[in-house]
Amino acid sequence: MISNHRIILKKRPNYNSLPLEDDFQYEECPIPELDTGQILVKTLYLSMDPYMRCKMNENTGTDYLTPLNLDEVIDGVGLGVVMASEDSNFCEGDILESYHWPWQKYAVFDVSGFNSLLVNKVDTKLTGKNYTLMLNLFGLPGLAAFIGIRQKAHINPEAKQTMAVSAAGGASGSMAVQISKLEGCSRVVGICGSSEKCKFVADLGADDVINYKEGDLDQRLSEACPHGVDIYFDNVGGAISDAVISHMNDNSHVVLCGQIAMYNTDHEYPPPLSGEIQDLLCTRDITRERFLVLNYIERFQASILQLNKWYKMGKIKCRETVTHGLSKVPEAFIGMMSGRNIGKQIVCVSEP
Ligand code: NDP
């Protein structure tokens, strides 16, 4: 007899604190019956993404994220395999991905009519058996880094620019470090929270790496960016970003990718800057436009082709931190929010 399990949101995490394991509940649930226009899927991998923390709040802080409901199964980015199908467009064995994948081992998707847009078939010619590339290089982190840099960084190889990247040892940060070098940035400085991550980021080709938990960040930024910062790929916000922005040159650019340092709060997104930092942006003419990769869906296909080309040539490396078992999802999510991941944090729910 096959059993089924899911993760529900039991309590909303407190504002100003990381989620706790008690906020989630791992529980047994029935395997859903299949009806016409539906498919039964087995979850293979779940992606641990920072935006999910905002969805755990009653007020997500932004209009494009709806809050998760209490006592209901959580859903986020994930992928899995079709086990049975009552819809002619899907076959047993198809590998699918969705931004609304339930944190549940076996689940049913209604794929009739417009609902079919909720799931996409993974292009296995592109990924081979390496399906998790869809959650990493070819998913939100890789696309946010690539499209964010192309749209907002204004890299000009002749200008010998210096770029700083925060959360550089994480999923999108590690991509941003590599892509900015490939796009012609002459000096790339990573900022991250452990010596192991610093080593990883240096191995990716960063010219210098700063562990923000050690020493004086301001002094390290002066040493690492002697000509100031021309581009800042900002994944974190808060005190780290204030320090980087104070080193930015006239007419420089912030790629506002994310503000994870503020996600455990009830701030609106993007969170307000202090008056001092806002003044710096004005007086130095620094651009800092809101950037959301989902506003560029029409560019995904071409971007994936370019990322794949670099990947096949060995010019982009992808690292993952993989946690095993659905019951470990809360631990993996909290770990990612507290910086325990290197590269992309994934949970393997079932082996393919
Ligand atoms: P990561 O793999 O980078 O994991 C999150 C990392 O953030 C942690 O490992 C930790 O690294 C760092 N971090 C956590 N809390 C803090 C803090 N208080 N101060 C500084 N650093 C912190 O996650 P992702 O790559 O998935 O996401 C990174 C950012 O990109 C997020 O802000 C996310 O919202 C954003 N994003 C935006 C997208 C868009 O469309 N704009 C799309 C995808 C992601 P460390 O040990 O270095 O502190």
CSV table of C-alpha atoms and ligand atoms in Angstrom, one decimal:
chain,number,residue,atom,x,y,z
A,1,MET,CA,0.0,0.0,0.0
A,2,ILE,CA,1.6,3.3,-1.1
A,3,SER,CA,1.2,6.2,1.4
A,4,ASN,CA,1.1,9.9,0.7
A,5,HIS,CA,2.3,12.9,2.7
A,6,ARG,CA,2.2,16.6,2.4
A,7,ILE,CA,3.4,19.8,4.2
A,8,ILE,CA,0.9,22.3,5.3
A,9,LEU,CA,1.4,25.8,6.8
A,10,LYS,CA,0.3,25.4,10.4
A,11,LYS,CA,1.1,28.9,11.7
A,12,ARG,CA,2.3,32.1,10.1
A,13,PRO,CA,5.9,32.7,11.1
A,14,ASN,CA,6.4,35.7,13.4
A,15,TYR,CA,7.4,38.9,11.7
A,16,ASN,CA,11.1,39.8,12.4
A,17,SER,CA,12.0,36.1,12.7
A,18,LEU,CA,13.0,33.2,10.6
A,19,PRO,CA,10.2,30.5,10.2
A,20,LEU,CA,10.3,27.7,12.7
A,21,GLU,CA,9.9,24.0,12.0
A,22,ASP,CA,6.7,24.2,14.2
A,23,ASP,CA,5.1,26.6,11.7
A,24,PHE,CA,4.9,23.7,9.3
A,25,GLN,CA,3.2,20.3,9.6
A,26,TYR,CA,4.2,17.1,7.8
A,27,GLU,CA,1.1,14.9,7.6
A,28,GLU,CA,-0.3,11.8,5.9
A,29,CYS,CA,-3.0,12.4,3.3
A,30,PRO,CA,-4.9,10.2,0.8
A,31,ILE,CA,-3.7,9.6,-2.8
A,32,PRO,CA,-6.2,11.6,-4.8
A,33,GLU,CA,-8.6,9.8,-7.2
A,34,LEU,CA,-8.2,10.7,-10.9
A,35,ASP,CA,-11.0,12.3,-12.9
A,36,THR,CA,-11.2,13.2,-16.6
A,37,GLY,CA,-8.9,16.1,-17.5
A,38,GLN,CA,-6.6,15.3,-14.6
A,39,ILE,CA,-3.1,13.7,-14.1
A,40,LEU,CA,-1.5,12.0,-11.1
A,41,VAL,CA,2.1,13.1,-10.5
A,42,LYS,CA,4.8,12.0,-8.3
A,43,THR,CA,7.0,14.8,-6.9
A,44,LEU,CA,10.7,14.5,-7.7
A,45,TYR,CA,12.2,17.8,-6.7
A,46,LEU,CA,11.0,20.9,-4.8
A,47,SER,CA,12.8,24.3,-5.1
A,48,MET,CA,13.4,26.3,-2.0
A,49,ASP,CA,12.8,29.9,-3.0
A,50,PRO,CA,13.1,33.1,-0.8
A,51,TYR,CA,9.8,34.6,-2.2
A,52,MET,CA,7.9,31.8,-0.4
A,53,ARG,CA,8.8,33.4,2.9
A,54,CYS,CA,6.8,36.5,1.8
A,55,LYS,CA,3.8,34.2,0.9
A,56,MET,CA,3.9,32.8,4.5
A,57,ASN,CA,2.9,36.3,5.8
A,58,GLU,CA,-0.7,37.4,5.8
A,59,ASN,CA,0.4,40.5,4.0
A,60,THR,CA,2.9,39.4,1.3
A,61,GLY,CA,4.1,43.0,0.8
A,62,THR,CA,3.5,42.9,-2.9
A,63,ASP,CA,0.6,42.6,-5.3
A,64,TYR,CA,2.0,39.7,-7.4
A,65,LEU,CA,2.2,37.3,-4.5
A,66,THR,CA,-0.9,35.9,-2.7
A,67,PRO,CA,-0.6,34.6,0.9
A,68,LEU,CA,-0.6,30.9,1.5
A,69,ASN,CA,-3.6,29.6,3.4
A,70,LEU,CA,-3.3,28.1,6.8
A,71,ASP,CA,-3.9,24.4,7.1
A,72,GLU,CA,-3.6,23.9,3.4
A,73,VAL,CA,-0.8,22.2,1.4
A,74,ILE,CA,2.0,24.7,0.5
A,75,ASP,CA,2.8,25.1,-3.2
A,76,GLY,CA,5.9,26.5,-4.9
A,77,VAL,CA,8.3,25.8,-7.7
A,78,GLY,CA,8.8,22.0,-8.3
A,79,LEU,CA,8.9,19.2,-10.7
A,80,GLY,CA,7.8,15.6,-11.0
A,81,VAL,CA,6.7,12.7,-13.2
A,82,VAL,CA,3.3,11.8,-14.6
A,83,MET,CA,2.2,8.4,-13.0
A,84,ALA,CA,-1.3,8.2,-14.6
A,85,SER,CA,-3.2,10.5,-17.0
A,86,GLU,CA,-6.8,11.1,-17.9
A,87,ASP,CA,-5.9,13.8,-20.4
A,88,SER,CA,-4.7,13.1,-24.0
A,89,ASN,CA,-2.0,15.8,-23.8
A,90,PHE,CA,-0.1,14.1,-21.0
A,91,CYS,CA,1.4,10.6,-20.9
A,92,GLU,CA,2.8,8.4,-18.1
A,93,GLY,CA,6.5,9.2,-17.7
A,94,ASP,CA,6.3,12.9,-18.8
A,95,ILE,CA,8.5,15.1,-16.7
A,96,LEU,CA,6.6,18.3,-15.7
A,97,GLU,CA,7.4,21.5,-13.8
A,98,SER,CA,5.2,24.1,-12.3
A,99,TYR,CA,5.3,27.3,-10.2
A,100,HIS,CA,2.4,25.8,-8.2
A,101,TRP,CA,3.8,22.4,-7.4
A,102,PRO,CA,2.3,21.2,-4.1
A,103,TRP,CA,4.7,20.2,-1.3
A,104,GLN,CA,3.1,16.7,-1.4
A,105,LYS,CA,4.5,13.4,-2.6
A,106,TYR,CA,1.6,12.4,-4.9
A,107,ALA,CA,-0.7,15.0,-6.2
A,108,VAL,CA,-3.3,15.6,-8.9
A,109,PHE,CA,-3.3,18.4,-11.4
A,110,ASP,CA,-6.4,19.5,-13.2
A,111,VAL,CA,-5.0,20.1,-16.7
A,112,SER,CA,-8.2,20.8,-18.6
A,113,GLY,CA,-8.6,24.1,-20.4
A,114,PHE,CA,-6.7,27.0,-19.0
A,115,ASN,CA,-5.5,24.9,-16.1
A,116,SER,CA,-3.0,23.2,-18.5
A,117,LEU,CA,-1.0,26.5,-18.3
A,118,LEU,CA,-0.2,25.6,-14.6
A,119,VAL,CA,2.2,22.9,-15.7
A,120,ASN,CA,4.9,22.7,-18.4
A,121,LYS,CA,6.6,19.7,-19.9
A,122,VAL,CA,10.3,19.7,-19.2
A,123,ASP,CA,12.4,19.7,-22.3
A,124,THR,CA,14.4,16.6,-21.5
A,125,LYS,CA,16.5,17.0,-24.7
A,126,LEU,CA,17.9,20.1,-22.9
A,127,THR,CA,18.3,18.7,-19.4
A,128,GLY,CA,19.0,15.0,-20.0
A,129,LYS,CA,18.4,13.3,-16.7
A,130,ASN,CA,19.6,16.5,-14.9
A,131,TYR,CA,16.1,17.7,-14.4
A,132,THR,CA,17.0,20.1,-11.5
A,133,LEU,CA,18.6,22.4,-14.1
A,134,MET,CA,15.1,23.6,-14.6
A,135,LEU,CA,15.0,24.8,-11.0
A,136,ASN,CA,18.5,26.4,-11.2
A,137,LEU,CA,20.3,27.5,-14.4
A,138,PHE,CA,17.2,27.3,-16.6
A,139,GLY,CA,14.8,28.3,-13.8
A,140,LEU,CA,14.2,31.5,-11.7
A,141,PRO,CA,17.8,31.9,-10.4
A,142,GLY,CA,19.6,31.6,-13.8
A,143,LEU,CA,17.0,33.6,-15.7
A,144,ALA,CA,16.9,36.3,-13.0
A,145,ALA,CA,20.7,36.6,-13.2
A,146,PHE,CA,20.9,36.6,-17.0
A,147,ILE,CA,17.8,38.7,-17.8
A,148,GLY,CA,18.5,41.0,-14.8
A,149,ILE,CA,22.0,41.7,-16.0
A,150,ARG,CA,21.0,42.1,-19.7
A,151,GLN,CA,18.1,44.5,-18.8
A,152,LYS,CA,19.5,46.5,-15.9
A,153,ALA,CA,23.3,46.2,-15.5
A,154,HIS,CA,24.4,48.2,-18.5
A,155,ILE,CA,27.7,46.2,-18.9
A,156,ASN,CA,30.1,47.8,-21.3
A,157,PRO,CA,33.3,45.7,-21.6
A,158,GLU,CA,35.3,48.8,-22.7
A,159,ALA,CA,34.4,50.7,-19.6
A,160,LYS,CA,36.3,48.3,-17.3
A,161,GLN,CA,33.5,48.2,-14.8
A,162,THR,CA,33.5,46.7,-11.3
A,163,MET,CA,30.4,44.7,-10.2
A,164,ALA,CA,29.5,43.6,-6.7
A,165,VAL,CA,27.1,40.7,-6.1
A,166,SER,CA,25.5,40.0,-2.8
A,167,ALA,CA,24.4,36.4,-1.7
A,168,ALA,CA,27.1,35.5,-4.3
A,169,GLY,CA,27.3,31.9,-3.0
A,170,GLY,CA,23.6,31.3,-3.5
A,171,ALA,CA,21.6,30.3,-6.6
A,172,SER,CA,21.1,33.5,-8.4
A,173,GLY,CA,24.2,35.2,-7.0
A,174,SER,CA,26.5,32.4,-8.2
A,175,MET,CA,24.9,32.7,-11.7
A,176,ALA,CA,25.3,36.5,-11.6
A,177,VAL,CA,29.0,36.3,-10.8
A,178,GLN,CA,29.6,34.0,-13.8
A,179,ILE,CA,27.3,35.7,-16.2
A,180,SER,CA,28.7,39.2,-15.5
A,181,LYS,CA,32.2,37.9,-16.3
A,182,LEU,CA,31.0,36.3,-19.5
A,183,GLU,CA,29.2,39.6,-20.5
A,184,GLY,CA,32.5,41.5,-20.1
A,185,CYS,CA,32.6,43.0,-16.6
A,186,SER,CA,36.2,43.4,-15.8
A,187,ARG,CA,36.1,43.1,-12.0
A,188,VAL,CA,33.5,41.1,-10.1
A,189,VAL,CA,33.4,41.0,-6.3
A,190,GLY,CA,31.2,38.5,-4.5
A,191,ILE,CA,29.8,39.1,-1.0
A,192,CYS,CA,28.6,36.1,1.0
A,193,GLY,CA,28.3,34.7,4.5
A,194,SER,CA,30.9,31.9,5.1
A,195,SER,CA,34.4,31.0,4.2
A,196,GLU,CA,33.2,27.9,2.4
A,197,LYS,CA,31.0,30.1,0.2
A,198,CYS,CA,33.8,32.5,-0.4
A,199,LYS,CA,36.0,29.7,-1.7
A,200,PHE,CA,33.2,28.5,-4.0
A,201,VAL,CA,32.6,32.0,-5.4
A,202,ALA,CA,36.4,32.5,-6.0
A,203,ASP,CA,36.4,29.2,-7.9
A,204,LEU,CA,33.6,30.5,-10.1
A,205,GLY,CA,36.0,33.3,-11.2
A,206,ALA,CA,35.2,36.2,-8.9
A,207,ASP,CA,38.2,38.6,-8.6
A,208,ASP,CA,37.7,39.0,-4.9
A,209,VAL,CA,35.2,37.7,-2.3
A,210,ILE,CA,34.1,39.3,0.9
A,211,ASN,CA,32.8,37.4,3.9
A,212,TYR,CA,30.4,40.0,5.4
A,213,LYS,CA,30.3,38.2,8.7
A,214,GLU,CA,34.0,38.8,9.3
A,215,GLY,CA,35.9,42.1,9.6
A,216,ASP,CA,34.8,45.6,8.5
A,217,LEU,CA,32.6,45.4,5.4
A,218,ASP,CA,33.2,49.0,4.5
A,219,GLN,CA,37.0,48.6,4.6
A,220,ARG,CA,36.8,45.3,2.7
A,221,LEU,CA,34.7,47.0,0.0
A,222,SER,CA,37.3,49.8,-0.3
A,223,GLU,CA,40.0,47.2,-0.8
A,224,ALA,CA,38.1,45.0,-3.2
A,225,CYS,CA,36.6,47.8,-5.3
A,226,PRO,CA,39.5,50.4,-5.4
A,227,HIS,CA,37.7,52.3,-8.3
A,228,GLY,CA,34.3,52.1,-6.7
A,229,VAL,CA,31.3,50.0,-7.8
A,230,ASP,CA,29.7,50.5,-11.2
A,231,ILE,CA,27.1,47.8,-11.0
A,232,TYR,CA,25.6,46.1,-7.9
A,233,PHE,CA,23.6,42.9,-8.3
A,234,ASP,CA,21.5,43.1,-5.2
A,235,ASN,CA,20.0,40.0,-3.8
A,236,VAL,CA,19.8,41.0,-0.1
A,237,GLY,CA,19.0,44.7,0.7
A,238,GLY,CA,19.5,45.9,4.3
A,239,ALA,CA,22.8,46.8,5.8
A,240,ILE,CA,25.0,45.0,3.2
A,241,SER,CA,23.3,46.9,0.4
A,242,ASP,CA,23.6,50.2,2.2
A,243,ALA,CA,27.3,49.6,2.5
A,244,VAL,CA,27.7,48.7,-1.2
A,245,ILE,CA,25.6,51.6,-2.4
A,246,SER,CA,27.8,54.0,-0.4
A,247,HIS,CA,30.7,52.7,-2.6
A,248,MET,CA,28.9,53.2,-5.9
A,249,ASN,CA,30.1,55.6,-8.6
A,250,ASP,CA,28.2,58.4,-10.4
A,251,ASN,CA,25.9,57.0,-13.1
A,252,SER,CA,26.1,53.5,-11.8
A,253,HIS,CA,23.4,50.8,-11.7
A,254,VAL,CA,21.7,48.6,-9.1
A,255,VAL,CA,20.1,45.4,-10.4
A,256,LEU,CA,17.4,45.1,-7.8
A,257,CYS,CA,17.0,41.3,-7.9
A,258,GLY,CA,15.8,40.7,-4.3
A,259,GLN,CA,15.9,41.9,-0.7
A,260,ILE,CA,16.0,38.7,1.3
A,261,ALA,CA,17.3,40.5,4.4
A,262,MET,CA,13.8,42.1,4.7
A,263,TYR,CA,11.6,39.0,3.9
A,264,ASN,CA,11.2,38.1,7.6
A,265,THR,CA,9.5,41.5,8.2
A,266,ASP,CA,6.2,43.1,7.2
A,267,HIS,CA,7.8,45.7,4.9
A,268,GLU,CA,6.2,46.3,1.5
A,269,TYR,CA,8.5,45.2,-1.4
A,270,PRO,CA,10.8,46.8,-2.3
A,271,PRO,CA,11.4,47.9,1.3
A,272,PRO,CA,12.1,51.7,1.9
A,273,LEU,CA,15.7,52.9,1.8
A,274,SER,CA,17.0,55.3,4.5
A,275,GLY,CA,17.0,59.0,3.6
A,276,GLU,CA,20.8,58.9,3.5
A,277,ILE,CA,20.9,56.1,0.9
A,278,GLN,CA,18.0,57.6,-1.1
A,279,ASP,CA,20.0,60.9,-1.3
A,280,LEU,CA,23.1,59.0,-2.5
A,281,LEU,CA,21.0,57.5,-5.3
A,282,CYS,CA,19.8,60.9,-6.3
A,283,THR,CA,23.1,62.8,-6.1
A,284,ARG,CA,25.1,60.2,-7.9
A,285,ASP,CA,22.4,59.4,-10.4
A,286,ILE,CA,22.3,55.7,-9.6
A,287,THR,CA,19.6,53.7,-11.3
A,288,ARG,CA,17.7,51.2,-9.1
A,289,GLU,CA,14.6,49.9,-11.0
A,290,ARG,CA,12.3,47.2,-9.8
A,291,PHE,CA,13.1,43.9,-11.6
A,292,LEU,CA,10.9,40.8,-11.7
A,293,VAL,CA,12.0,38.1,-14.0
A,294,LEU,CA,8.4,36.9,-14.5
A,295,ASN,CA,7.8,40.2,-16.4
A,296,TYR,CA,10.1,38.9,-19.1
A,297,ILE,CA,8.6,35.5,-19.9
A,298,GLU,CA,8.8,36.1,-23.7
A,299,ARG,CA,12.6,36.2,-23.3
A,300,PHE,CA,12.9,32.9,-21.4
A,301,GLN,CA,13.4,30.6,-24.4
A,302,ALA,CA,16.2,32.6,-26.0
A,303,SER,CA,17.8,33.1,-22.6
A,304,ILE,CA,17.8,29.4,-21.9
A,305,LEU,CA,19.4,28.7,-25.2
A,306,GLN,CA,22.3,31.2,-24.4
A,307,LEU,CA,22.7,29.8,-20.8
A,308,ASN,CA,22.7,26.2,-22.2
A,309,LYS,CA,25.4,27.2,-24.7
A,310,TRP,CA,27.6,28.5,-21.9
A,311,TYR,CA,26.8,25.5,-19.8
A,312,LYS,CA,27.7,23.0,-22.5
A,313,MET,CA,31.0,24.9,-23.1
A,314,GLY,CA,31.8,24.5,-19.4
A,315,LYS,CA,31.7,28.3,-18.9
A,316,ILE,CA,28.9,28.1,-16.3
A,317,LYS,CA,29.0,25.8,-13.3
A,318,CYS,CA,25.8,24.9,-11.3
A,319,ARG,CA,26.0,23.9,-7.7
A,320,GLU,CA,23.2,22.5,-5.7
A,321,THR,CA,22.6,21.7,-2.0
A,322,VAL,CA,20.2,18.7,-2.0
A,323,THR,CA,18.2,17.7,1.0
A,324,HIS,CA,16.5,14.3,0.9
A,325,GLY,CA,12.9,13.6,1.9
A,326,LEU,CA,9.6,15.6,1.9
A,327,SER,CA,9.6,15.7,5.7
A,328,LYS,CA,12.9,17.7,5.6
A,329,VAL,CA,11.4,20.5,3.5
A,330,PRO,CA,10.9,22.9,6.5
A,331,GLU,CA,14.5,22.3,7.6
A,332,ALA,CA,15.8,22.9,4.0
A,333,PHE,CA,13.7,26.0,3.6
A,334,ILE,CA,14.8,27.5,7.0
A,335,GLY,CA,18.4,26.5,6.1
A,336,MET,CA,18.2,28.4,2.8
A,337,MET,CA,16.7,31.5,4.6
A,338,SER,CA,19.6,31.3,7.1
A,339,GLY,CA,22.4,30.8,4.5
A,340,ARG,CA,23.1,27.1,5.0
A,341,ASN,CA,22.9,26.4,1.2
A,342,ILE,CA,25.6,26.7,-1.3
A,343,GLY,CA,24.2,27.2,-4.8
A,344,LYS,CA,20.6,26.2,-5.3
A,345,GLN,CA,18.7,24.6,-2.3
A,346,ILE,CA,16.6,21.7,-3.6
A,347,VAL,CA,14.7,19.0,-1.8
A,348,CYS,CA,14.7,15.5,-3.5
A,349,VAL,CA,11.3,14.1,-2.6
A,350,SER,CA,11.6,10.9,-4.8
A,351,GLU,CA,14.5,9.7,-6.9
A,352,PRO,CA,13.7,9.9,-10.6
B,1,NDP,P1,19.9,31.9,-2.4
B,1,NDP,O1,20.3,30.6,-3.0
B,1,NDP,O2,20.8,33.1,-2.7
B,1,NDP,O3,19.7,31.7,-0.9
B,1,NDP,C1,19.5,32.8,-0.1
B,1,NDP,C2,20.8,33.4,0.5
B,1,NDP,O4,20.5,34.7,1.0
B,1,NDP,C3,21.3,32.6,1.7
B,1,NDP,O5,22.0,31.5,1.4
B,1,NDP,C4,22.1,33.7,2.4
B,1,NDP,O6,23.4,33.6,2.0
B,1,NDP,C5,21.5,35.0,2.0
B,1,NDP,N1,20.8,35.7,3.1
B,1,NDP,C6,19.8,35.2,3.8
B,1,NDP,N2,19.4,36.1,4.7
B,1,NDP,C7,20.3,37.2,4.6
B,1,NDP,C8,20.4,38.4,5.3
B,1,NDP,N3,19.6,38.7,6.3
B,1,NDP,N4,21.4,39.2,4.9
B,1,NDP,C9,22.2,38.9,3.9
B,1,NDP,N5,22.1,37.7,3.2
B,1,NDP,C10,21.1,36.9,3.5
B,1,NDP,O7,18.5,32.3,-2.9
B,1,NDP,P2,18.0,32.7,-4.4
B,1,NDP,O8,19.2,32.7,-5.3
B,1,NDP,O9,16.9,31.8,-4.8
B,1,NDP,O10,17.5,34.2,-4.2
B,1,NDP,C11,18.4,35.2,-4.0
B,1,NDP,C12,17.6,36.5,-4.1
B,1,NDP,O11,17.1,36.7,-5.5
B,1,NDP,C13,16.4,36.6,-3.2
B,1,NDP,O12,16.3,38.0,-2.7
B,1,NDP,C14,15.3,36.3,-4.2
B,1,NDP,O13,14.0,36.9,-3.7
B,1,NDP,C15,15.8,37.0,-5.4
B,1,NDP,N6,15.1,36.5,-6.7
B,1,NDP,C16,14.6,37.4,-7.5
B,1,NDP,C17,14.0,37.1,-8.6
B,1,NDP,C18,13.4,38.2,-9.5
B,1,NDP,O14,12.7,37.9,-10.4
B,1,NDP,N7,13.8,39.4,-9.2
B,1,NDP,C19,13.9,35.7,-9.1
B,1,NDP,C20,14.6,34.7,-8.2
B,1,NDP,C21,15.2,35.2,-7.0
B,1,NDP,P3,24.7,34.2,2.8
B,1,NDP,O15,25.2,33.0,3.6
B,1,NDP,O16,25.6,34.7,1.8
B,1,NDP,O17,24.1,35.2,3.8
